[in-house]
mmCIF file with all atom_site columns, C-alpha atoms and ligand atoms in Angstrom:
data_model
loop_
_atom_site.group_PDB
_atom_site.id
_atom_site.type_symbol
_atom_site.label_atom_id
_atom_site.label_alt_id
_atom_site.label_comp_id
_atom_site.label_asym_id
_atom_site.label_entity_id
_atom_site.label_seq_id
_atom_site.pdbx_PDB_ins_code
_atom_site.Cartn_x
_atom_site.Cartn_y
_atom_site.Cartn_z
_atom_site.occupancy
_atom_site.B_iso_or_equiv
_atom_site.pdbx_formal_charge
_atom_site.auth_seq_id
_atom_site.auth_comp_id
_atom_site.auth_asym_id
_atom_site.auth_atom_id
_atom_site.pdbx_PDB_model_num
ATOM   1   C CA  . UNK A 1 1   ? 12.577  -5.355  5.971   1.00 0.00 ? 195  UNK A CA  1
ATOM   2   C CA  . UNK A 1 2   ? 12.563  -5.565  2.156   1.00 0.00 ? 196  UNK A CA  1
ATOM   3   C CA  . UNK A 1 3   ? 9.390   -4.056  0.744   1.00 0.00 ? 197  UNK A CA  1
ATOM   4   C CA  . UNK A 1 4   ? 8.265   -4.969  -2.773  1.00 0.00 ? 198  UNK A CA  1
ATOM   5   C CA  . UNK A 1 5   ? 6.086   -2.430  -4.565  1.00 0.00 ? 199  UNK A CA  1
ATOM   6   C CA  . UNK A 1 6   ? 3.783   -3.461  -7.438  1.00 0.00 ? 200  UNK A CA  1
ATOM   7   C CA  . UNK A 1 7   ? 3.767   -0.703  -10.089 1.00 0.00 ? 201  UNK A CA  1
ATOM   8   C CA  . UNK A 1 8   ? 0.536   -2.106  -11.559 1.00 0.00 ? 202  UNK A CA  1
ATOM   9   C CA  . UNK A 1 9   ? -1.631  -1.590  -8.463  1.00 0.00 ? 203  UNK A CA  1
ATOM   10  C CA  . UNK A 1 10  ? -4.733  0.537   -8.932  1.00 0.00 ? 204  UNK A CA  1
ATOM   11  C CA  . UNK A 1 11  ? -3.488  3.536   -6.983  1.00 0.00 ? 205  UNK A CA  1
ATOM   12  C CA  . UNK A 1 12  ? -0.240  3.614   -8.968  1.00 0.00 ? 206  UNK A CA  1
ATOM   13  C CA  . UNK A 1 13  ? -2.428  3.804   -12.080 1.00 0.00 ? 207  UNK A CA  1
ATOM   14  C CA  . UNK A 1 14  ? -4.442  6.642   -10.528 1.00 0.00 ? 208  UNK A CA  1
ATOM   15  C CA  . UNK A 1 15  ? -1.228  8.518   -9.772  1.00 0.00 ? 209  UNK A CA  1
ATOM   16  C CA  . UNK A 1 16  ? -0.085  8.038   -13.385 1.00 0.00 ? 210  UNK A CA  1
ATOM   17  C CA  . UNK A 1 17  ? -3.440  9.363   -14.627 1.00 0.00 ? 211  UNK A CA  1
ATOM   18  C CA  . UNK A 1 18  ? -4.388  6.031   -16.205 1.00 0.00 ? 212  UNK A CA  1
ATOM   19  C CA  . UNK A 1 19  ? -7.531  5.678   -14.051 1.00 0.00 ? 213  UNK A CA  1
ATOM   20  C CA  . UNK A 1 20  ? -9.761  8.647   -13.169 1.00 0.00 ? 214  UNK A CA  1
ATOM   21  C CA  . UNK A 1 21  ? -10.433 9.715   -9.611  1.00 0.00 ? 215  UNK A CA  1
ATOM   22  C CA  . UNK A 1 22  ? -12.458 12.323  -7.769  1.00 0.00 ? 216  UNK A CA  1
ATOM   23  C CA  . UNK A 1 23  ? -9.769  14.403  -6.120  1.00 0.00 ? 217  UNK A CA  1
ATOM   24  C CA  . UNK A 1 24  ? -10.539 16.048  -2.791  1.00 0.00 ? 218  UNK A CA  1
ATOM   25  C CA  . UNK A 1 25  ? -7.089  17.561  -2.227  1.00 0.00 ? 219  UNK A CA  1
ATOM   26  C CA  . UNK A 1 26  ? -3.653  17.313  -3.822  1.00 0.00 ? 220  UNK A CA  1
ATOM   27  C CA  . UNK A 1 27  ? -0.283  18.400  -2.479  1.00 0.00 ? 221  UNK A CA  1
ATOM   28  C CA  . UNK A 1 28  ? 3.272   18.001  -3.710  1.00 0.00 ? 222  UNK A CA  1
ATOM   29  C CA  . UNK A 1 29  ? 3.675   14.519  -2.235  1.00 0.00 ? 223  UNK A CA  1
ATOM   30  C CA  . UNK A 1 30  ? 0.135   13.294  -1.516  1.00 0.00 ? 224  UNK A CA  1
ATOM   31  C CA  . UNK A 1 31  ? -3.270  12.806  -3.116  1.00 0.00 ? 225  UNK A CA  1
ATOM   32  C CA  . UNK A 1 32  ? -6.697  12.529  -1.486  1.00 0.00 ? 226  UNK A CA  1
ATOM   33  C CA  . UNK A 1 33  ? -9.667  11.201  -3.445  1.00 0.00 ? 227  UNK A CA  1
ATOM   34  C CA  . UNK A 1 34  ? -13.069 9.648   -2.875  1.00 0.00 ? 228  UNK A CA  1
ATOM   35  C CA  . UNK A 1 35  ? -13.248 5.889   -2.365  1.00 0.00 ? 229  UNK A CA  1
ATOM   36  C CA  . UNK A 1 36  ? -15.105 4.247   -5.245  1.00 0.00 ? 230  UNK A CA  1
ATOM   37  C CA  . UNK A 1 37  ? -17.005 2.024   -2.777  1.00 0.00 ? 231  UNK A CA  1
ATOM   38  C CA  . UNK A 1 38  ? -17.906 4.469   0.018   1.00 0.00 ? 232  UNK A CA  1
ATOM   39  C CA  . UNK A 1 39  ? -18.655 2.957   3.435   1.00 0.00 ? 233  UNK A CA  1
ATOM   40  C CA  . UNK A 1 40  ? -19.907 6.247   4.876   1.00 0.00 ? 234  UNK A CA  1
ATOM   41  C CA  . UNK A 1 41  ? -21.272 9.582   3.587   1.00 0.00 ? 235  UNK A CA  1
ATOM   42  C CA  . UNK A 1 42  ? -17.660 10.772  3.487   1.00 0.00 ? 236  UNK A CA  1
ATOM   43  C CA  . UNK A 1 43  ? -15.053 8.169   2.525   1.00 0.00 ? 237  UNK A CA  1
ATOM   44  C CA  . UNK A 1 44  ? -11.769 9.631   1.343   1.00 0.00 ? 238  UNK A CA  1
ATOM   45  C CA  . UNK A 1 45  ? -8.507  7.812   0.662   1.00 0.00 ? 239  UNK A CA  1
ATOM   46  C CA  . UNK A 1 46  ? -5.241  9.634   1.310   1.00 0.00 ? 240  UNK A CA  1
ATOM   47  C CA  . UNK A 1 47  ? -2.153  8.257   -0.417  1.00 0.00 ? 241  UNK A CA  1
ATOM   48  C CA  . UNK A 1 48  ? 1.453   9.348   -0.732  1.00 0.00 ? 242  UNK A CA  1
ATOM   49  C CA  . UNK A 1 49  ? 2.700   9.835   -4.298  1.00 0.00 ? 243  UNK A CA  1
ATOM   50  C CA  . UNK A 1 50  ? 5.802   7.817   -3.430  1.00 0.00 ? 244  UNK A CA  1
ATOM   51  C CA  . UNK A 1 51  ? 5.959   4.059   -3.874  1.00 0.00 ? 245  UNK A CA  1
ATOM   52  C CA  . UNK A 1 52  ? 5.112   2.761   -0.400  1.00 0.00 ? 246  UNK A CA  1
ATOM   53  C CA  . UNK A 1 53  ? 3.290   -0.511  0.165   1.00 0.00 ? 247  UNK A CA  1
ATOM   54  C CA  . UNK A 1 54  ? 1.808   0.239   3.581   1.00 0.00 ? 248  UNK A CA  1
ATOM   55  C CA  . UNK A 1 55  ? 2.183   2.453   6.611   1.00 0.00 ? 249  UNK A CA  1
ATOM   56  C CA  . UNK A 1 56  ? 5.143   0.674   8.196   1.00 0.00 ? 250  UNK A CA  1
ATOM   57  C CA  . UNK A 1 57  ? 6.998   0.914   4.879   1.00 0.00 ? 251  UNK A CA  1
ATOM   58  C CA  . UNK A 1 58  ? 6.230   4.640   4.694   1.00 0.00 ? 252  UNK A CA  1
ATOM   59  C CA  . UNK A 1 59  ? 7.137   5.245   8.337   1.00 0.00 ? 253  UNK A CA  1
ATOM   60  C CA  . UNK A 1 60  ? 10.474  3.454   7.889   1.00 0.00 ? 254  UNK A CA  1
ATOM   61  C CA  . UNK A 1 61  ? 11.608  4.809   4.517   1.00 0.00 ? 255  UNK A CA  1
ATOM   62  C CA  . UNK A 1 62  ? 9.751   8.004   3.533   1.00 0.00 ? 256  UNK A CA  1
ATOM   63  C CA  . UNK A 1 63  ? 11.547  11.323  3.853   1.00 0.00 ? 257  UNK A CA  1
ATOM   64  C CA  . UNK A 1 64  ? 10.608  13.751  6.584   1.00 0.00 ? 258  UNK A CA  1
ATOM   65  C CA  . UNK A 1 65  ? 9.168   16.009  3.884   1.00 0.00 ? 259  UNK A CA  1
ATOM   66  C CA  . UNK A 1 66  ? 6.889   13.243  2.594   1.00 0.00 ? 260  UNK A CA  1
ATOM   67  C CA  . UNK A 1 67  ? 5.760   12.309  6.103   1.00 0.00 ? 261  UNK A CA  1
ATOM   68  C CA  . UNK A 1 68  ? 4.897   15.886  7.013   1.00 0.00 ? 262  UNK A CA  1
ATOM   69  C CA  . UNK A 1 69  ? 3.156   16.400  3.669   1.00 0.00 ? 263  UNK A CA  1
ATOM   70  C CA  . UNK A 1 70  ? 1.056   13.234  4.152   1.00 0.00 ? 264  UNK A CA  1
ATOM   71  C CA  . UNK A 1 71  ? 0.081   14.236  7.677   1.00 0.00 ? 265  UNK A CA  1
ATOM   72  C CA  . UNK A 1 72  ? -0.830  17.774  6.637   1.00 0.00 ? 266  UNK A CA  1
ATOM   73  C CA  . UNK A 1 73  ? -2.883  16.373  3.756   1.00 0.00 ? 267  UNK A CA  1
ATOM   74  C CA  . UNK A 1 74  ? -4.947  14.400  6.265   1.00 0.00 ? 268  UNK A CA  1
ATOM   75  C CA  . UNK A 1 75  ? -5.485  17.661  8.155   1.00 0.00 ? 269  UNK A CA  1
ATOM   76  C CA  . UNK A 1 76  ? -6.516  19.425  4.940   1.00 0.00 ? 270  UNK A CA  1
ATOM   77  C CA  . UNK A 1 77  ? -9.044  16.705  4.136   1.00 0.00 ? 271  UNK A CA  1
ATOM   78  C CA  . UNK A 1 78  ? -10.564 16.919  7.617   1.00 0.00 ? 272  UNK A CA  1
ATOM   79  C CA  . UNK A 1 79  ? -10.869 20.691  7.159   1.00 0.00 ? 273  UNK A CA  1
ATOM   80  C CA  . UNK A 1 80  ? -12.418 20.375  3.694   1.00 0.00 ? 274  UNK A CA  1
ATOM   81  C CA  . UNK A 1 81  ? -14.949 17.789  4.864   1.00 0.00 ? 275  UNK A CA  1
ATOM   82  C CA  . UNK A 1 82  ? -15.643 19.822  8.040   1.00 0.00 ? 276  UNK A CA  1
ATOM   83  C CA  . UNK A 1 83  ? -15.382 16.713  10.197  1.00 0.00 ? 277  UNK A CA  1
ATOM   84  C CA  . UNK A 1 84  ? -12.933 17.884  12.882  1.00 0.00 ? 278  UNK A CA  1
ATOM   85  C CA  . UNK A 1 85  ? -14.659 17.119  16.200  1.00 0.00 ? 279  UNK A CA  1
ATOM   86  C CA  . UNK A 1 86  ? -15.744 20.236  17.991  1.00 0.00 ? 280  UNK A CA  1
ATOM   87  C CA  . UNK A 1 87  ? -17.273 23.355  16.528  1.00 0.00 ? 281  UNK A CA  1
ATOM   88  C CA  . UNK A 1 88  ? -17.433 22.334  12.898  1.00 0.00 ? 282  UNK A CA  1
ATOM   89  C CA  . UNK A 1 89  ? -17.847 18.574  12.778  1.00 0.00 ? 283  UNK A CA  1
ATOM   90  C CA  . UNK A 1 90  ? -18.758 15.317  14.473  1.00 0.00 ? 284  UNK A CA  1
ATOM   91  C CA  . UNK A 1 91  ? -15.533 13.397  13.967  1.00 0.00 ? 285  UNK A CA  1
ATOM   92  C CA  . UNK A 1 92  ? -14.289 10.617  11.764  1.00 0.00 ? 286  UNK A CA  1
ATOM   93  C CA  . UNK A 1 93  ? -12.515 7.261   11.710  1.00 0.00 ? 287  UNK A CA  1
ATOM   94  C CA  . UNK A 1 94  ? -9.086  6.886   10.127  1.00 0.00 ? 288  UNK A CA  1
ATOM   95  C CA  . UNK A 1 95  ? -7.970  3.384   9.147   1.00 0.00 ? 289  UNK A CA  1
ATOM   96  C CA  . UNK A 1 96  ? -4.977  1.993   7.290   1.00 0.00 ? 290  UNK A CA  1
ATOM   97  C CA  . UNK A 1 97  ? -5.131  -1.691  6.396   1.00 0.00 ? 291  UNK A CA  1
ATOM   98  C CA  . UNK A 1 98  ? -1.887  -3.611  5.877   1.00 0.00 ? 292  UNK A CA  1
ATOM   99  C CA  . UNK A 1 99  ? -1.184  -7.079  4.567   1.00 0.00 ? 293  UNK A CA  1
ATOM   100 C CA  . UNK A 1 100 ? -3.218  -10.253 4.761   1.00 0.00 ? 294  UNK A CA  1
ATOM   101 C CA  . UNK A 1 101 ? -4.524  -9.973  8.315   1.00 0.00 ? 295  UNK A CA  1
ATOM   102 C CA  . UNK A 1 102 ? -5.286  -6.293  7.737   1.00 0.00 ? 296  UNK A CA  1
ATOM   103 C CA  . UNK A 1 103 ? -7.231  -7.303  4.619   1.00 0.00 ? 297  UNK A CA  1
ATOM   104 C CA  . UNK A 1 104 ? -5.405  -4.772  2.456   1.00 0.00 ? 298  UNK A CA  1
ATOM   105 C CA  . UNK A 1 105 ? -6.816  -4.877  -1.068  1.00 0.00 ? 299  UNK A CA  1
ATOM   106 C CA  . UNK A 1 106 ? -4.618  -2.293  -2.785  1.00 0.00 ? 300  UNK A CA  1
ATOM   107 C CA  . UNK A 1 107 ? -0.864  -2.567  -2.065  1.00 0.00 ? 301  UNK A CA  1
ATOM   108 C CA  . UNK A 1 108 ? -0.119  1.151   -2.058  1.00 0.00 ? 302  UNK A CA  1
ATOM   109 C CA  . UNK A 1 109 ? -0.300  2.903   1.332   1.00 0.00 ? 303  UNK A CA  1
ATOM   110 C CA  . UNK A 1 110 ? -3.659  4.524   1.879   1.00 0.00 ? 304  UNK A CA  1
ATOM   111 C CA  . UNK A 1 111 ? -5.487  5.922   4.852   1.00 0.00 ? 305  UNK A CA  1
ATOM   112 C CA  . UNK A 1 112 ? -9.272  5.698   4.834   1.00 0.00 ? 306  UNK A CA  1
ATOM   113 C CA  . UNK A 1 113 ? -11.052 8.698   6.344   1.00 0.00 ? 307  UNK A CA  1
ATOM   114 C CA  . UNK A 1 114 ? -14.692 7.812   6.993   1.00 0.00 ? 308  UNK A CA  1
ATOM   115 C CA  . UNK A 1 115 ? -17.224 10.277  8.399   1.00 0.00 ? 309  UNK A CA  1
ATOM   116 C CA  . UNK A 1 116 ? -20.727 11.661  8.127   1.00 0.00 ? 310  UNK A CA  1
ATOM   117 C CA  . UNK A 1 117 ? -22.545 9.164   10.319  1.00 0.00 ? 311  UNK A CA  1
ATOM   118 C CA  . UNK A 1 118 ? -22.061 7.339   13.616  1.00 0.00 ? 312  UNK A CA  1
ATOM   119 C CA  . UNK A 1 119 ? -19.638 4.578   12.608  1.00 0.00 ? 313  UNK A CA  1
ATOM   120 C CA  . UNK A 1 120 ? -20.320 1.909   15.235  1.00 0.00 ? 314  UNK A CA  1
ATOM   121 C CA  . UNK A 1 121 ? -17.730 -0.232  16.963  1.00 0.00 ? 315  UNK A CA  1
ATOM   122 C CA  . UNK A 1 122 ? -14.312 -0.342  15.374  1.00 0.00 ? 316  UNK A CA  1
ATOM   123 C CA  . UNK A 1 123 ? -14.113 -4.109  14.797  1.00 0.00 ? 317  UNK A CA  1
ATOM   124 C CA  . UNK A 1 124 ? -17.058 -6.373  13.972  1.00 0.00 ? 318  UNK A CA  1
ATOM   125 C CA  . UNK A 1 125 ? -15.503 -9.747  14.795  1.00 0.00 ? 319  UNK A CA  1
ATOM   126 C CA  . UNK A 1 126 ? -13.955 -10.849 18.073  1.00 0.00 ? 320  UNK A CA  1
ATOM   127 C CA  . UNK A 1 127 ? -10.631 -12.702 18.389  1.00 0.00 ? 321  UNK A CA  1
HETATM 128 P P1  . DGP B 2 .   ? -8.098  -1.616  1.370   1.00 0.00 ? 1591 DGP B P1  1
HETATM 129 O O1  . DGP B 2 .   ? -8.924  -2.829  1.644   1.00 0.00 ? 1591 DGP B O1  1
HETATM 130 O O2  . DGP B 2 .   ? -7.725  -0.902  2.649   1.00 0.00 ? 1591 DGP B O2  1
HETATM 131 O O3  . DGP B 2 .   ? -6.880  -1.927  0.514   1.00 0.00 ? 1591 DGP B O3  1
HETATM 132 O O4  . DGP B 2 .   ? -9.024  -0.602  0.581   1.00 0.00 ? 1591 DGP B O4  1
HETATM 133 C C1  . DGP B 2 .   ? -8.930  -0.338  -0.779  1.00 0.00 ? 1591 DGP B C1  1
HETATM 134 C C2  . DGP B 2 .   ? -10.001 0.647   -1.123  1.00 0.00 ? 1591 DGP B C2  1
HETATM 135 O O5  . DGP B 2 .   ? -9.762  1.134   -2.432  1.00 0.00 ? 1591 DGP B O5  1
HETATM 136 C C3  . DGP B 2 .   ? -11.431 0.098   -1.122  1.00 0.00 ? 1591 DGP B C3  1
HETATM 137 O O6  . DGP B 2 .   ? -12.189 0.789   -0.129  1.00 0.00 ? 1591 DGP B O6  1
HETATM 138 C C4  . DGP B 2 .   ? -11.989 0.406   -2.500  1.00 0.00 ? 1591 DGP B C4  1
HETATM 139 C C5  . DGP B 2 .   ? -10.994 1.395   -3.053  1.00 0.00 ? 1591 DGP B C5  1
HETATM 140 N N1  . DGP B 2 .   ? -10.789 1.297   -4.480  1.00 0.00 ? 1591 DGP B N1  1
HETATM 141 C C6  . DGP B 2 .   ? -10.464 0.179   -5.184  1.00 0.00 ? 1591 DGP B C6  1
HETATM 142 N N2  . DGP B 2 .   ? -10.320 0.464   -6.474  1.00 0.00 ? 1591 DGP B N2  1
HETATM 143 C C7  . DGP B 2 .   ? -10.536 1.808   -6.601  1.00 0.00 ? 1591 DGP B C7  1
HETATM 144 C C8  . DGP B 2 .   ? -10.505 2.695   -7.702  1.00 0.00 ? 1591 DGP B C8  1
HETATM 145 O O7  . DGP B 2 .   ? -10.242 2.341   -8.855  1.00 0.00 ? 1591 DGP B O7  1
HETATM 146 N N3  . DGP B 2 .   ? -10.781 4.010   -7.428  1.00 0.00 ? 1591 DGP B N3  1
HETATM 147 C C9  . DGP B 2 .   ? -11.053 4.444   -6.163  1.00 0.00 ? 1591 DGP B C9  1
HETATM 148 N N4  . DGP B 2 .   ? -11.325 5.746   -6.020  1.00 0.00 ? 1591 DGP B N4  1
HETATM 149 N N5  . DGP B 2 .   ? -11.097 3.624   -5.106  1.00 0.00 ? 1591 DGP B N5  1
HETATM 150 C C10 . DGP B 2 .   ? -10.823 2.328   -5.333  1.00 0.00 ? 1591 DGP B C10 1
#
């Protein structure tokens, strides 16, 4: 699979410091920041700093170090937001949209972490 990355996408501009963001957590290879159009009381986007279009691109071509860093960043965000189900939180939904059918708006891999209210059924439409 040949993946084509657009250097002018909004998250690339955030990573270059050209657009401001509200950072929740930053690591060597990943950045977590608040979504500008929150769909829940907590709505954080986690992105790798590397140039990956979507999750299958990242899973196929990212280094082990980047993959571990990204995963641990998701853990850090859940800790910071206190949303881990159990003693401290009530849970969350993690979504990563890809491509046309996934209705991906920004072509840089991002995971949405939504929490802070009961989120309803996962998909609104059937078939
Ligand atoms: P998706 O449809 O999965 O590609 O979601 C893209 C998300 O990115 C959407 O929830 C809104 C968010 N977003 C778009 N532009 C900006 C921006 O400039 N800053 C931030 N923080 N979020 C943005």
